[in-house]
GROMACS .gro file of C-alpha atoms in nm:
model
  224
    1MET     CA    1  18.624   7.976   5.156
    2ALA     CA    2  18.331   8.196   5.092
    3ALA     CA    3  18.157   8.403   5.396
    4LEU     CA    4  17.921   8.237   5.600
    5ARG     CA    5  17.544   8.339   5.549
    6ALA     CA    6  17.433   8.519   5.845
    7ALA     CA    7  17.188   8.295   6.025
    8PRO     CA    8  16.965   8.448   6.326
    9GLU     CA    9  16.987   8.274   6.691
   10HIS     CA   10  16.659   8.120   6.749
   11GLY     CA   11  16.775   8.005   7.060
   12LEU     CA   12  17.008   7.723   6.920
   13SER     CA   13  17.385   7.733   6.952
   14THR     CA   14  17.650   7.989   6.883
   15GLY     CA   15  17.879   7.796   6.706
   16LEU     CA   16  17.886   7.674   6.339
   17ARG     CA   17  17.530   7.546   6.249
   18LEU     CA   18  17.485   7.363   5.925
   19GLY     CA   19  17.180   7.191   5.757
   20LEU     CA   20  17.201   6.803   5.688
   21THR     CA   21  16.948   6.670   5.443
   22GLY     CA   22  16.864   6.413   5.177
   23GLY     CA   23  16.567   6.177   5.065
   24ILE     CA   24  16.495   5.820   5.231
   25GLY     CA   25  16.807   5.630   5.138
   26SER     CA   26  17.008   5.895   5.014
   27GLY     CA   27  17.298   5.830   5.280
   28LYS     CA   28  17.249   6.110   5.471
   29SER     CA   29  17.284   5.963   5.803
   30THR     CA   30  17.639   5.787   5.720
   31VAL     CA   31  17.727   6.151   5.617
   32ALA     CA   32  17.617   6.290   5.965
   33GLN     CA   33  17.789   6.041   6.122
   34MET     CA   34  18.075   6.087   5.924
   35LEU     CA   35  18.079   6.458   6.041
   36VAL     CA   36  18.047   6.360   6.410
   37ARG     CA   37  18.377   6.187   6.401
   38HIS     CA   38  18.519   6.515   6.249
   39GLY     CA   39  18.408   6.682   6.606
   40ALA     CA   40  18.058   6.808   6.513
   41VAL     CA   41  17.769   6.757   6.770
   42LEU     CA   42  17.461   6.601   6.579
   43ILE     CA   43  17.105   6.694   6.635
   44ASP     CA   44  16.888   6.430   6.451
   45SER     CA   45  16.500   6.538   6.396
   46ASP     CA   46  16.455   6.164   6.334
   47ALA     CA   47  16.578   6.031   6.650
   48ILE     CA   48  16.431   6.333   6.913
   49ALA     CA   49  16.092   6.226   6.723
   50ARG     CA   50  16.159   5.864   6.828
   51THR     CA   51  16.233   5.907   7.141
   52LEU     CA   52  15.929   6.101   7.224
   53THR     CA   53  15.726   5.832   7.040
   54LEU     CA   54  15.911   5.558   7.261
   55ALA     CA   55  15.692   5.390   7.604
   56GLY     CA   56  15.650   5.677   7.770
   57GLY     CA   57  15.773   5.919   7.585
   58ALA     CA   58  15.711   6.308   7.593
   59ALA     CA   59  15.450   6.259   7.334
   60MET     CA   60  15.301   5.929   7.393
   61SER     CA   61  14.976   6.071   7.517
   62ALA     CA   62  14.887   6.307   7.305
   63LEU     CA   63  14.903   6.060   7.037
   64LEU     CA   64  14.696   5.835   7.252
   65ALA     CA   65  14.456   6.087   7.292
   66GLU     CA   66  14.463   6.181   6.898
   67PHE     CA   67  14.445   5.866   6.723
   68GLY     CA   68  14.303   5.599   6.948
   69PRO     CA   69  14.484   5.305   7.118
   70GLN     CA   70  14.525   5.151   6.819
   71ALA     CA   71  14.796   5.384   6.694
   72ILE     CA   72  14.981   5.204   6.977
   73ALA     CA   73  15.247   4.893   6.952
   74ALA     CA   74  15.235   4.593   7.227
   75ASP     CA   75  15.502   4.740   7.402
   76GLY     CA   76  15.344   5.071   7.474
   77SER     CA   77  15.586   5.248   7.138
   78LEU     CA   78  15.396   5.465   6.871
   79ASP     CA   79  15.284   5.192   6.620
   80ARG     CA   80  15.530   5.388   6.362
   81GLY     CA   81  15.391   5.114   6.076
   82HIS     CA   82  15.065   5.199   6.151
   83MET     CA   83  15.102   5.542   6.178
   84ARG     CA   84  15.318   5.540   5.849
   85GLN     CA   85  15.056   5.388   5.628
   86ARG     CA   86  14.724   5.616   5.792
   87ALA     CA   87  14.956   5.899   5.717
   88PHE     CA   88  15.035   5.824   5.347
   89ALA     CA   89  14.679   5.779   5.323
   90ASP     CA   90  14.476   6.064   5.513
   91ALA     CA   91  14.645   6.447   5.487
   92ASP     CA   92  14.474   6.520   5.770
   93VAL     CA   93  14.628   6.238   5.985
   94LYS     CA   94  14.885   6.326   5.868
   95ARG     CA   95  14.892   6.726   6.001
   96ARG     CA   96  14.753   6.611   6.304
   97LEU     CA   97  14.988   6.362   6.382
   98GLU     CA   98  15.312   6.679   6.276
   99ALA     CA   99  15.095   6.880   6.495
  100VAL     CA  100  15.176   6.710   6.835
  101LEU     CA  101  15.497   6.605   6.716
  102HIS     CA  102  15.653   6.917   6.520
  103PRO     CA  103  15.636   7.139   6.819
  104LEU     CA  104  15.792   6.842   7.107
  105ILE     CA  105  16.059   6.790   6.814
  106GLY     CA  106  16.139   7.178   6.807
  107SER     CA  107  16.192   7.233   7.147
  108GLU     CA  108  16.421   6.899   7.199
  109THR     CA  109  16.606   7.044   6.870
  110ALA     CA  110  16.668   7.420   7.092
  111ARG     CA  111  16.748   7.271   7.385
  112GLN     CA  112  17.023   7.003   7.240
  113ALA     CA  113  17.176   7.282   7.014
  114ALA     CA  114  17.178   7.513   7.331
  115ALA     CA  115  17.362   7.266   7.508
  116ALA     CA  116  17.639   7.218   7.240
  117GLY     CA  117  17.702   7.601   7.315
  118ALA     CA  118  18.006   7.721   7.062
  119ALA     CA  119  18.042   7.355   6.873
  120THR     CA  120  17.953   7.285   6.501
  121CYS     CA  121  17.612   7.177   6.531
  122VAL     CA  122  17.455   6.937   6.220
  123PHE     CA  123  17.112   6.940   6.240
  124ASP     CA  124  17.022   6.615   6.066
  125VAL     CA  125  16.645   6.723   5.933
  126PRO     CA  126  16.506   6.492   5.676
  127LEU     CA  127  16.264   6.758   5.561
  128LEU     CA  128  16.491   7.080   5.537
  129ALA     CA  129  16.400   7.143   5.196
  130GLU     CA  130  15.964   7.162   5.271
  131SER     CA  131  16.031   7.371   5.635
  132SER     CA  132  16.143   7.732   5.524
  133HIS     CA  133  16.233   7.836   5.832
  134TRP     CA  134  16.537   7.633   5.854
  135ARG     CA  135  16.690   7.809   5.571
  136GLY     CA  136  16.735   8.064   5.810
  137ARG     CA  137  16.873   7.895   6.104
  138VAL     CA  138  17.167   7.736   6.004
  139HIS     CA  139  17.504   7.909   5.820
  140ARG     CA  140  17.517   7.662   5.527
  141VAL     CA  141  17.322   7.344   5.411
  142LEU     CA  142  17.468   7.001   5.261
  143VAL     CA  143  17.222   6.817   5.081
  144VAL     CA  144  17.335   6.422   5.000
  145ASP     CA  145  17.218   6.306   4.688
  146CYS     CA  146  17.192   6.003   4.451
  147LEU     CA  147  16.946   5.890   4.221
  148GLU     CA  148  16.582   5.760   4.267
  149ALA     CA  149  16.622   5.395   4.216
  150THR     CA  150  16.918   5.410   4.413
  151GLN     CA  151  16.754   5.543   4.660
  152VAL     CA  152  16.495   5.281   4.641
  153ALA     CA  153  16.711   4.995   4.649
  154ARG     CA  154  16.857   5.100   4.960
  155VAL     CA  155  16.531   5.150   5.119
  156VAL     CA  156  16.405   4.803   5.040
  157LEU     CA  157  16.698   4.649   5.261
  158ARG     CA  158  16.554   4.767   5.553
  159PRO     CA  159  16.350   4.558   5.753
  160GLY     CA  160  15.998   4.627   5.717
  161TRP     CA  161  16.015   4.841   5.365
  162ASP     CA  162  15.935   4.744   5.055
  163GLU     CA  163  15.951   4.891   4.705
  164GLU     CA  164  15.597   5.037   4.753
  165GLY     CA  165  15.651   5.190   5.059
  166ALA     CA  166  15.946   5.363   4.945
  167ARG     CA  167  15.801   5.509   4.621
  168ARG     CA  168  15.527   5.632   4.841
  169VAL     CA  169  15.747   5.796   5.071
  170LEU     CA  170  15.981   5.901   4.780
  171ALA     CA  171  15.641   6.087   4.576
  172GLN     CA  172  15.631   6.285   4.968
  173GLN     CA  173  15.930   6.406   5.033
  174ALA     CA  174  16.103   6.729   4.819
  175GLY     CA  175  16.257   6.669   4.471
  176ARG     CA  176  16.604   6.582   4.433
  177SER     CA  177  16.588   6.920   4.222
  178GLN     CA  178  16.447   7.104   4.530
  179ARG     CA  179  16.655   7.029   4.769
  180ARG     CA  180  16.992   7.100   4.566
  181ALA     CA  181  16.872   7.475   4.463
  182MET     CA  182  16.893   7.470   4.854
  183ALA     CA  183  17.281   7.389   4.883
  184ASP     CA  184  17.577   7.559   4.937
  185ALA     CA  185  17.704   7.184   4.897
  186VAL     CA  186  17.569   6.858   4.766
  187ILE     CA  187  17.744   6.564   4.782
  188TYR     CA  188  17.665   6.316   4.508
  189ASN     CA  189  17.624   5.983   4.678
  190GLU     CA  190  17.606   5.762   4.336
  191GLY     CA  191  17.853   5.469   4.367
  192LEU     CA  192  18.074   5.534   4.585
  193SER     CA  193  18.265   5.321   4.816
  194LEU     CA  194  18.273   5.439   5.218
  195ALA     CA  195  18.631   5.511   5.214
  196ALA     CA  196  18.540   5.711   4.916
  197LEU     CA  197  18.258   5.934   5.117
  198ALA     CA  198  18.451   5.968   5.392
  199VAL     CA  199  18.729   6.161   5.153
  200HIS     CA  200  18.422   6.405   5.022
  201VAL     CA  201  18.257   6.452   5.370
  202GLN     CA  202  18.687   6.559   5.529
  203ALA     CA  203  18.749   6.753   5.249
  204LEU     CA  204  18.378   6.956   5.345
  205ALA     CA  205  18.454   6.933   5.687
  206SER     CA  206  18.781   7.103   5.615
  207ALA     CA  207  18.677   7.394   5.359
  208TRP     CA  208  18.399   7.474   5.643
  209GLY     CA  209  18.572   7.502   5.935
  210VAL     CA  210  18.434   7.222   6.095
  211CYS     CA  211  18.732   7.037   6.274
  212ALA     CA  212  18.840   7.447   6.360
  213ASN     CA  213  18.529   7.543   6.498
  214GLN     CA  214  18.535   7.241   6.747
  215ALA     CA  215  18.901   7.354   6.839
  216ARG     CA  216  18.805   7.732   6.916
  217ASP     CA  217  18.577   7.537   7.157
  218GLY     CA  218  18.829   7.364   7.345
  219ARG     CA  219  18.697   7.019   7.250
  220SER     CA  220  18.949   6.694   7.161
  221LEU     CA  221  18.857   6.575   6.840
  222PRO     CA  222  18.683   6.200   6.792
  223ALA     CA  223  18.922   5.942   6.646
  224SER     CA  224  18.823   5.948   6.262
   0.00000   0.00000   0.00000
């Protein structure tokens, strides 16, 4: 295995730090859960954002002040569909939304990473390729890739999504070539069964020492 790239601590974990990214519908989240089964600690920026924007979440008072009651769903959480449409239509809305959420996401990411200690951390960051600072915060980057047509086909199966919405998201994300250019490894998740995908993940976890890192930390591995 090639030597690990040096990665400054930045208040993150002291163990192996892996950046995981991929376009919407690539299968990135599935790969993340497979890495967890190999013993990694997952720090999911989308999950953090969802928690922050639940009713009573840490971001809600600032979001209400910034965007008004029309941005709030009946249950008191952020109306994600409404804000997604506004952000797609208006770059200033997107900037203001990110200005509220990104510092809070960053703080919670650092807190979770510090709590992980010497364990392998997988940072699931959909916009890793668009955020230049992440390259220097992780030892390796794993990209999950597939054809854009496959991404769209997967996304439209999700509740509340249609082809137009999926293609709008794709248009705002980094292109496949940009993500692949920053990768230390790429899993091409096209036409793979879950079992075949798991074989690729297992091989990568072994090559990068994910399980070994957990053993050094004294943690038992979850059943795979």
